[in-house]
Coordinates of C-alpha atoms and ligand atoms in Angstrom, one line a residue:
M33 CA 0.0 0.0 0.0
S34 CA 1.4 3.4 -0.8
A35 CA 1.8 6.1 1.8
L36 CA -1.0 8.1 0.1
D37 CA -3.4 5.2 0.2
A38 CA -2.6 4.7 3.9
P39 CA -4.9 6.4 6.4
A40 CA -3.2 9.3 8.1
S41 CA -3.3 7.5 11.4
A42 CA -1.0 4.7 10.1
L43 CA 2.0 7.1 10.3
P44 CA 3.8 7.7 13.5
G45 CA 2.3 10.7 15.3
A46 CA -0.4 11.1 12.7
A47 CA -3.2 10.7 15.2
D48 CA -1.8 13.5 17.4
T49 CA -3.4 16.9 17.6
I50 CA -0.8 19.3 16.4
V51 CA -0.4 23.0 17.1
A52 CA 1.8 25.8 15.8
V53 CA 1.9 29.5 15.3
A54 CA 1.4 30.0 11.6
T55 CA 2.6 33.6 11.4
P56 CA 6.3 34.7 11.8
P57 CA 7.5 35.5 15.3
G58 CA 8.1 39.1 16.5
R59 CA 6.0 42.3 17.0
G60 CA 2.9 42.4 15.0
A61 CA -0.8 43.1 15.4
L62 CA -2.0 39.5 15.3
S63 CA -0.7 36.0 15.3
I64 CA -2.5 33.0 14.0
I65 CA -2.4 29.7 15.9
R66 CA -3.5 26.6 14.2
L67 CA -4.7 23.4 15.9
S68 CA -5.5 20.3 13.9
G69 CA -6.4 16.7 14.8
G70 CA -9.0 14.6 16.5
Q71 CA -8.7 16.3 19.9
S72 CA -8.6 19.9 18.6
H73 CA -12.2 20.7 19.4
E74 CA -12.0 19.1 22.8
I75 CA -8.8 21.1 23.6
G76 CA -10.3 24.3 22.2
R77 CA -13.5 23.9 24.3
A78 CA -11.4 23.4 27.4
A79 CA -9.2 26.4 26.9
L80 CA -11.7 28.9 25.5
S81 CA -14.4 30.8 27.3
R82 CA -16.7 30.8 24.3
W83 CA -16.9 28.1 21.7
P84 CA -18.4 28.6 18.2
D85 CA -21.8 26.8 17.7
R86 CA -21.2 26.2 14.1
P87 CA -18.2 25.5 11.9
R88 CA -16.6 28.4 10.1
Q89 CA -18.1 30.8 12.6
A90 CA -15.8 33.4 14.1
V91 CA -16.3 34.0 17.9
L92 CA -14.5 36.4 20.3
S93 CA -13.3 34.4 23.2
E94 CA -10.8 34.3 26.0
V95 CA -8.1 31.7 26.2
R96 CA -7.0 30.5 29.6
D97 CA -4.2 28.4 30.9
E98 CA -4.7 25.3 33.1
L99 CA -4.8 27.5 36.3
G100 CA -7.6 29.6 34.8
Q101 CA -5.4 32.6 34.1
I102 CA -6.6 34.6 31.1
L103 CA -3.8 34.7 28.4
D104 CA -5.5 36.7 25.6
Q105 CA -8.6 37.7 23.9
V106 CA -8.8 35.8 20.7
V107 CA -11.0 35.2 17.7
V108 CA -11.6 31.6 17.2
V109 CA -12.8 29.8 14.0
R110 CA -13.9 26.2 14.2
Y111 CA -13.5 23.8 11.2
D112 CA -15.1 20.4 11.2
A113 CA -13.5 17.5 9.3
P114 CA -13.3 17.0 6.4
S115 CA -13.9 20.7 5.6
S116 CA -10.7 22.1 6.8
F117 CA -7.2 22.8 5.3
T118 CA -5.9 19.5 6.7
G119 CA -9.2 17.6 6.3
E120 CA -9.3 17.0 10.1
D121 CA -11.2 18.8 12.9
A122 CA -9.3 22.0 13.4
I123 CA -9.4 25.5 14.9
E124 CA -7.7 28.7 14.2
L125 CA -7.1 31.3 16.8
S126 CA -6.2 34.9 16.0
T127 CA -4.3 36.1 19.0
H128 CA -2.5 39.4 19.6
G129 CA 1.0 39.4 18.1
G130 CA 4.4 39.7 19.8
V131 CA 6.4 37.0 21.4
V132 CA 4.8 36.3 24.8
V133 CA 1.1 36.0 23.9
P134 CA 1.3 33.4 21.1
T135 CA 3.9 31.4 23.0
T136 CA 1.9 31.2 26.2
V137 CA -1.3 30.3 24.2
V138 CA 0.5 27.5 22.4
A139 CA 1.9 26.3 25.7
A140 CA -1.6 26.2 27.2
L141 CA -2.9 24.1 24.2
I142 CA 0.1 21.8 24.6
A143 CA -0.6 21.4 28.3
R144 CA -4.1 20.3 27.3
G145 CA -2.9 17.5 25.0
A146 CA -1.7 19.0 21.7
R147 CA 1.8 18.6 20.5
M148 CA 4.0 21.0 18.5
A149 CA 3.7 20.5 14.8
T150 CA 6.8 19.7 12.7
P151 CA 7.7 21.8 9.6
G152 CA 5.0 21.4 6.9
E153 CA 3.0 18.9 9.0
F154 CA -0.3 20.7 8.4
T155 CA 0.2 20.5 4.6
R156 CA 1.5 17.0 4.9
R157 CA -1.8 16.0 6.6
A158 CA -3.7 17.9 3.8
V159 CA -1.9 15.7 1.3
L160 CA -2.5 12.5 3.2
N161 CA -6.1 13.3 3.6
G162 CA -6.5 14.0 -0.1
K163 CA -7.1 17.8 0.2
L164 CA -4.0 18.7 -1.9
D165 CA -1.8 16.6 -4.2
I166 CA 2.0 16.8 -3.9
L167 CA 2.3 19.4 -6.8
Q168 CA -0.1 21.6 -4.9
A169 CA 1.7 21.2 -1.7
E170 CA 5.0 22.2 -3.4
A171 CA 3.2 25.2 -4.8
T172 CA 2.2 26.3 -1.3
A173 CA 5.9 26.4 -0.4
D174 CA 6.8 28.1 -3.6
L175 CA 4.1 30.7 -3.0
I176 CA 5.5 31.5 0.4
A177 CA 9.0 31.6 -0.9
A178 CA 8.1 33.6 -4.1
G179 CA 10.6 36.4 -4.7
S180 CA 8.8 37.9 -7.6
R181 CA 5.3 38.4 -9.1
A182 CA 6.2 36.0 -11.9
A183 CA 7.0 33.3 -9.3
Q184 CA 3.8 34.1 -7.5
R185 CA 1.7 33.7 -10.6
V186 CA 3.3 30.4 -11.5
A187 CA 2.9 29.0 -8.0
L188 CA -0.7 30.1 -7.8
Q189 CA -1.5 28.4 -11.1
Q190 CA 0.1 25.2 -9.7
L191 CA -1.7 25.6 -6.4
D192 CA -5.0 25.9 -8.3
G193 CA -4.2 22.4 -9.8
G194 CA -3.2 23.6 -13.3
L195 CA -0.1 21.4 -13.5
S196 CA -1.9 18.5 -11.7
R197 CA -4.7 18.5 -14.2
R198 CA -2.2 18.6 -17.1
I199 CA -0.3 15.7 -15.7
T200 CA -3.5 13.7 -15.0
A201 CA -4.6 14.3 -18.6
L202 CA -1.3 13.0 -19.9
R203 CA -1.4 10.0 -17.6
E204 CA -4.9 9.2 -18.9
K205 CA -3.5 9.2 -22.4
V206 CA -0.9 6.6 -21.3
L207 CA -3.8 4.5 -19.9
E208 CA -5.6 4.9 -23.2
I209 CA -2.6 3.4 -25.0
E210 CA -2.3 0.7 -22.5
A211 CA -6.0 -0.2 -23.1
L212 CA -5.5 -0.2 -26.9
I213 CA -2.5 -2.5 -26.6
A214 CA -4.3 -4.8 -24.1
Y215 CA -7.3 -5.0 -26.4
D216 CA -4.9 -5.8 -29.3
I217 CA -3.2 -8.6 -27.3
D218 CA -6.4 -10.5 -26.7
F219 CA -9.2 -9.0 -28.8
P220 CA -12.4 -11.1 -28.8
E221 CA -12.7 -13.4 -31.8
E222 CA -16.2 -12.1 -32.6
D223 CA -15.0 -8.5 -32.6
D224 CA -14.0 -6.4 -35.6
G225 CA -10.3 -7.4 -35.3
P226 CA -7.2 -5.8 -33.8
V227 CA -6.8 -2.1 -33.3
A228 CA -5.1 -0.5 -36.3
P229 CA -1.5 0.2 -35.3
A230 CA -1.8 3.7 -36.9
R231 CA -4.5 4.6 -34.3
T232 CA -2.3 3.6 -31.4
L233 CA 0.7 5.3 -33.0
A234 CA -1.2 8.6 -33.5
V235 CA -2.2 8.7 -29.8
L236 CA 1.4 7.8 -28.8
E237 CA 3.0 10.5 -31.0
A238 CA 0.5 13.1 -29.7
L239 CA 1.4 12.1 -26.1
E240 CA 5.1 12.2 -26.7
S241 CA 4.9 15.6 -28.3
A242 CA 2.7 16.9 -25.4
L243 CA 5.4 15.6 -22.9
R244 CA 8.1 17.3 -24.9
G245 CA 6.2 20.5 -24.9
L246 CA 5.8 20.3 -21.1
L247 CA 9.5 19.5 -20.7
A248 CA 10.4 22.5 -22.7
T249 CA 8.8 24.7 -20.0
A250 CA 11.3 23.5 -17.4
R251 CA 14.1 25.9 -18.1
G252 CA 11.7 28.9 -18.0
G253 CA 9.9 27.5 -15.0
E254 CA 13.2 27.2 -13.1
L255 CA 14.2 30.8 -14.1
V256 CA 10.9 32.2 -12.9
R257 CA 11.0 30.3 -9.6
E258 CA 14.7 31.1 -8.8
G259 CA 15.1 34.3 -10.8
A260 CA 17.3 34.3 -13.9
L261 CA 20.9 34.3 -12.7
A262 CA 22.7 37.5 -13.7
V263 CA 26.3 37.4 -12.4
L264 CA 28.5 40.5 -12.1
A265 CA 32.0 39.6 -13.1
G266 CA 35.2 41.7 -13.3
A267 CA 38.4 42.7 -11.5
P268 CA 38.3 44.2 -8.0
N269 CA 37.4 48.0 -7.9
V270 CA 35.9 48.2 -11.3
G271 CA 32.6 49.1 -9.6
K272 CA 30.6 45.8 -9.4
S273 CA 29.3 46.2 -5.9
S274 CA 28.3 49.8 -6.6
L275 CA 26.5 48.6 -9.7
F276 CA 24.8 45.8 -7.8
N277 CA 23.4 48.4 -5.3
A278 CA 22.4 50.7 -8.2
L279 CA 20.6 47.9 -9.9
I280 CA 18.7 47.1 -6.8
G281 CA 18.1 50.8 -5.9
R282 CA 17.0 51.8 -9.4
S283 CA 14.5 49.0 -10.0
R284 CA 11.0 49.9 -9.1
A285 CA 10.5 46.4 -7.9
I286 CA 10.3 44.2 -4.9
V287 CA 13.8 43.2 -3.9
T288 CA 14.4 40.0 -1.9
P289 CA 17.8 39.8 -0.4
I290 CA 19.1 36.3 -0.2
P291 CA 22.1 35.4 1.9
G292 CA 24.9 34.4 -0.4
T293 CA 26.4 31.0 -0.2
T294 CA 29.7 32.4 1.1
R295 CA 31.1 35.7 2.3
D296 CA 32.0 36.3 -1.3
A297 CA 28.6 36.4 -3.0
I298 CA 25.6 38.5 -2.3
E299 CA 22.4 37.9 -4.1
A300 CA 19.1 39.8 -4.6
V301 CA 16.1 39.0 -6.7
I302 CA 14.9 42.0 -8.7
D303 CA 11.2 41.6 -9.6
A304 CA 11.6 42.8 -13.1
D305 CA 9.0 42.1 -15.8
P306 CA 8.7 39.5 -17.4
W307 CA 11.7 37.8 -15.9
P308 CA 12.7 38.0 -12.2
I309 CA 16.4 38.6 -12.2
R310 CA 18.7 37.1 -9.5
V311 CA 21.7 39.4 -9.5
V312 CA 24.8 38.1 -7.9
D313 CA 27.8 40.1 -6.9
T314 CA 30.8 37.8 -6.6
A315 CA 34.4 38.2 -5.4
G316 CA 35.6 38.6 -8.9
L317 CA 37.7 36.4 -11.1
R318 CA 41.4 36.7 -10.7
S319 CA 44.4 34.4 -10.2
T320 CA 45.5 34.1 -6.6
T321 CA 47.4 31.8 -4.4
D322 CA 45.6 32.9 -1.2
L323 CA 43.4 29.9 -0.3
V324 CA 40.5 31.8 1.2
E325 CA 40.4 34.2 -1.8
R326 CA 40.8 31.1 -4.1
L327 CA 37.6 29.7 -2.5
G328 CA 35.8 32.9 -3.3
I329 CA 36.9 32.7 -6.9
E330 CA 35.7 29.1 -7.1
V331 CA 32.3 30.4 -6.1
S332 CA 32.5 33.1 -8.7
E333 CA 33.4 30.5 -11.3
S334 CA 30.5 28.3 -10.4
Y335 CA 28.1 31.2 -10.6
V336 CA 29.6 32.3 -14.0
A337 CA 29.2 28.8 -15.4
R338 CA 25.5 28.7 -14.3
A339 CA 24.6 32.2 -15.2
A340 CA 21.7 32.9 -17.6
V341 CA 23.6 36.1 -18.4
V342 CA 27.1 37.3 -17.3
L343 CA 27.5 41.1 -16.6
C344 CA 31.1 41.6 -17.5
C345 CA 32.4 44.8 -15.9
G346 CA 35.4 47.0 -16.6
D347 CA 36.1 50.7 -16.0
D348 CA 38.3 50.9 -19.1
E349 CA 38.9 49.0 -22.3
A350 CA 41.8 46.9 -20.8
S351 CA 39.8 45.8 -17.7
L352 CA 36.7 45.1 -19.8
R353 CA 38.7 42.8 -22.2
A354 CA 40.4 41.1 -19.2
A355 CA 37.0 40.5 -17.5
T356 CA 35.6 38.9 -20.6
E357 CA 38.7 36.7 -21.0
S358 CA 38.5 35.6 -17.4
V359 CA 34.8 34.7 -17.8
R360 CA 35.4 32.7 -20.9
A361 CA 38.3 30.9 -19.3
A362 CA 36.2 30.1 -16.3
Q363 CA 33.5 28.7 -18.5
R364 CA 36.0 26.6 -20.3
R365 CA 37.5 25.3 -17.1
R366 CA 34.0 24.3 -15.9
G367 CA 33.1 22.8 -19.3
A368 CA 30.1 25.2 -19.4
D369 CA 28.4 26.6 -22.5
E370 CA 29.3 30.1 -23.5
N371 CA 26.4 31.9 -21.9
P372 CA 25.3 35.4 -23.1
L373 CA 27.5 38.2 -21.9
I374 CA 26.8 41.9 -21.6
A375 CA 29.9 44.1 -21.7
I376 CA 29.5 46.9 -19.2
L377 CA 31.8 49.9 -19.1
T378 CA 31.5 51.2 -15.5
K379 CA 32.0 54.6 -14.0
C380 CA 31.1 56.4 -17.3
D381 CA 30.6 59.6 -15.3
L382 CA 34.4 59.8 -15.1
A383 CA 34.7 59.6 -18.9
R384 CA 38.2 58.3 -18.5
D385 CA 38.2 56.4 -21.8
S386 CA 36.1 58.7 -23.9
R387 CA 37.5 57.5 -27.2
I388 CA 36.3 53.9 -26.7
D389 CA 33.9 52.6 -29.3
L390 CA 31.8 50.5 -27.0
S391 CA 29.6 48.7 -29.5
A392 CA 32.6 47.8 -31.7
L393 CA 34.5 46.5 -28.6
G394 CA 31.4 44.6 -27.5
G395 CA 31.2 42.9 -30.9
E396 CA 34.9 42.1 -30.8
I397 CA 34.8 40.4 -27.4
G398 CA 31.7 38.4 -28.3
A399 CA 29.2 40.3 -26.1
T400 CA 25.5 40.2 -26.9
A401 CA 25.2 43.8 -25.8
A402 CA 27.5 46.6 -24.6
I403 CA 26.4 49.4 -22.2
A404 CA 28.1 52.2 -20.4
V405 CA 26.8 52.8 -16.9
S406 CA 27.5 54.9 -13.9
A407 CA 26.5 53.7 -10.4
E408 CA 27.3 57.2 -9.3
S409 CA 24.8 59.1 -11.5
G410 CA 22.6 56.2 -12.4
A411 CA 23.2 56.7 -16.1
G412 CA 22.6 53.5 -18.1
V413 CA 21.4 51.4 -15.1
Q414 CA 17.7 51.3 -16.2
R415 CA 18.8 50.5 -19.7
L416 CA 21.0 47.7 -18.4
L417 CA 18.0 46.1 -16.6
M418 CA 16.0 46.3 -19.9
T419 CA 18.9 44.8 -21.8
I420 CA 19.1 41.9 -19.4
G421 CA 15.4 41.3 -20.0
E422 CA 15.9 41.4 -23.8
V423 CA 18.9 39.0 -23.7
L424 CA 16.8 36.6 -21.6
D425 CA 13.8 36.9 -24.0
N426 CA 16.1 36.1 -26.9
T427 CA 17.8 33.1 -25.3
V428 CA 15.0 31.6 -23.3
G429 CA 11.9 33.0 -24.8
L430 CA 9.0 34.7 -22.9
P431 CA 8.1 33.0 -19.6
E432 CA 4.9 31.0 -19.4
L433 CA 3.1 32.5 -16.4
D434 CA -0.5 31.3 -16.8
A435 CA 0.0 27.8 -18.3
P436 CA 1.2 24.8 -16.4
V437 CA 5.0 24.9 -16.1
L438 CA 7.6 22.5 -14.6
T439 CA 9.3 24.4 -11.9
Q440 CA 11.4 21.8 -10.1
A441 CA 14.0 19.2 -11.0
R442 CA 11.7 16.6 -9.6
H443 CA 9.0 17.5 -12.2
Q444 CA 11.5 17.6 -15.0
H445 CA 12.9 14.2 -14.0
A446 CA 9.5 12.5 -13.9
V447 CA 8.3 13.9 -17.2
A448 CA 11.6 13.0 -18.9
Q449 CA 11.4 9.5 -17.5
A450 CA 7.8 9.1 -18.8
L451 CA 8.9 10.3 -22.2
A452 CA 11.9 7.9 -22.2
E453 CA 9.6 5.0 -21.3
L454 CA 7.2 5.9 -24.1
E455 CA 10.0 6.1 -26.6
A456 CA 11.3 2.7 -25.4
F457 CA 7.8 1.3 -25.8
R458 CA 7.4 2.7 -29.3
Y459 CA 10.8 1.2 -30.3
A460 CA 10.0 -2.2 -29.0
W461 CA 6.3 -2.3 -30.1
R462 CA 6.3 -0.8 -33.5
D463 CA 8.9 -3.0 -35.1
E464 CA 7.7 -5.9 -33.0
R465 CA 11.1 -6.2 -31.4
L466 CA 9.5 -7.5 -28.3
P467 CA 6.1 -9.2 -27.6
A468 CA 3.5 -6.6 -27.0
T469 CA 2.9 -7.8 -23.4
I470 CA 6.6 -7.1 -22.6
A471 CA 6.8 -3.8 -24.5
A472 CA 3.7 -2.7 -22.5
V473 CA 5.9 -2.8 -19.3
H474 CA 7.4 0.5 -20.6
L475 CA 3.9 2.0 -20.9
H476 CA 3.2 1.0 -17.3
A477 CA 6.4 2.6 -16.1
A478 CA 5.5 5.9 -18.0
G479 CA 2.2 6.0 -16.3
D480 CA 3.8 5.4 -12.9
A481 CA 6.3 8.2 -13.4
L482 CA 3.5 10.6 -14.1
R483 CA 1.4 9.3 -11.2
D484 CA 4.3 9.7 -8.7
L485 CA 4.6 13.3 -9.7
I486 CA 1.1 14.1 -8.3
G487 CA 0.9 11.5 -5.5
G488 CA 0.8 7.8 -4.9
I489 CA 4.4 7.8 -3.9
D490 CA 5.5 4.7 -2.3
T491 CA 8.1 6.0 0.1
E492 CA 7.9 8.4 2.9
Q493 CA 11.3 9.7 1.8
V494 CA 9.8 11.6 -1.1
L495 CA 7.3 13.2 1.2
D496 CA 10.1 14.0 3.6
E497 CA 12.0 15.7 0.8
V498 CA 9.0 17.8 -0.3
F499 CA 8.1 18.9 3.2
R500 CA 11.6 19.6 4.4
R501 CA 11.3 23.1 2.9
F502 CA 8.2 24.0 4.8
C503 CA 8.0 26.2 7.8
V504 CA 6.3 25.2 11.0
G505 CA 2.6 26.2 11.0
K506 CA 2.2 25.5 7.3
Ligands
LIG100 P1 34.1 46.2 -6.9 O1 35.3 45.9 -6.1 O2 34.2 45.9 -8.3 O3 32.9 45.7 -6.3 O4 34.1 47.9 -6.9 P2 33.3 48.9 -6.0 O5 31.9 48.9 -6.3 O6 33.7 48.6 -4.6 O7 33.9 50.2 -6.5 C1 35.3 50.5 -6.4 C2 35.5 52.0 -6.3 O8 35.0 52.7 -7.5 C3 34.8 52.7 -5.1 O9 35.6 53.6 -4.6 C4 33.5 53.3 -5.7 O10 33.1 54.4 -5.0 C5 34.0 53.7 -7.1 N1 32.9 53.6 -8.1 C6 32.1 52.6 -8.3 N2 31.2 52.9 -9.3 C7 31.5 54.2 -9.6 C8 30.9 55.1 -10.6 O11 29.9 54.8 -11.3 N3 31.4 56.3 -10.7 C9 32.5 56.7 -9.9 N4 32.9 57.9 -10.1 N5 33.0 55.9 -9.0 C10 32.6 54.7 -8.9

């Protein structure tokens, strides 16, 4: 039996009533405390002075600890199974915010029999009780983590079940082919005869092409979710950090600072339209024997190799040429493709190299575009943002924001596997290389790969992996 078929109570701790503060800690007007599980109503009744008569009714109440001490005035909403987020009996308390009130209220609920929820445990229960599938659960985490409006739109579409419906429809096509083959294998004597191979082949080809189409959304999906990586590269002091700050400061967009992987890289997501851009300021590329600095450069190199676009900076012709050469050398060392490169002449307010023909130089060094900027005056910074967008449009195409998109390696892997199995089936079946019954094993595997993407996963491990990213209270 798969974990998803199993009743929630079959898992360790699944019968417990869980509690958590769903809002972030710290000063704030309100905090939301969630309680879910078989005992949640009993615990709520015991701790609250007033209890809602009906489900989904909001009631102003007082919450007390075991000694009868009032802890807060709260608004309580009652949910009756299965009509709740988790599918279990649940309550939500809106308490006052801050640190002390929510903590003491949670402690009072724990004293009455609840236990602290683990990260993602509410959503996990929602999946186990069939309220959400795994793709939707992932979308919940993506929506919370969204660093841009584009990522928000894609996550909402996935939460709404867009990708799940698409995958389900594709899986039904696999089942249709399986049925055609099965009929073909032992069609009743009195019937019209076997299914014409052309009919099966047409369904198969349409399905393969639909899977290829979905697979093609993976690159854009990843870029939208993570932000398209734009890496600042160049020697020290050419003005990369200043440009990084200018890009962030100039963009009329939401900026999400992300702690860099090391002391040497700072990242921020600029919510540009249509592509969110993840700008990274690195330690720069230069030869050194200093070990710590060397590690910083390793980081730069790995960023440069993965970049959707490299922002090659120099404050004169020589440093710009040197930066480009370092970037190309780094890409070669890493065996990476030559990604698009924008040549950026920095500190243009100083006009030190006024004779420089930037577009000719850009062409010569293989840059897709060449721009002069000044972090000091802001000249060229807006244009640089637009140019990054244009380069991405030209290399990746426009992002799909309102259609189902594959956003994670897990999705890409499953769809690619389904496609490979279908191709293996076609190869074995069409030329009768294998008996149809044996070739059909590939069809079955293709169906399983698609099924596992939505749910029906056999191991707890995959669920653990999906829910690892969640915060407590979700
Ligand atoms: P990085 O080492 O490449 O990150 O370079 P920084 O951003 O730290 O800049 C090095 C020096 O150049 C600093 O003193 C900056 O104030 C200066 N600088 C950076 N950008 C500009 C600019 O656009 N115009 C002028 N005049 N100075 C700049």
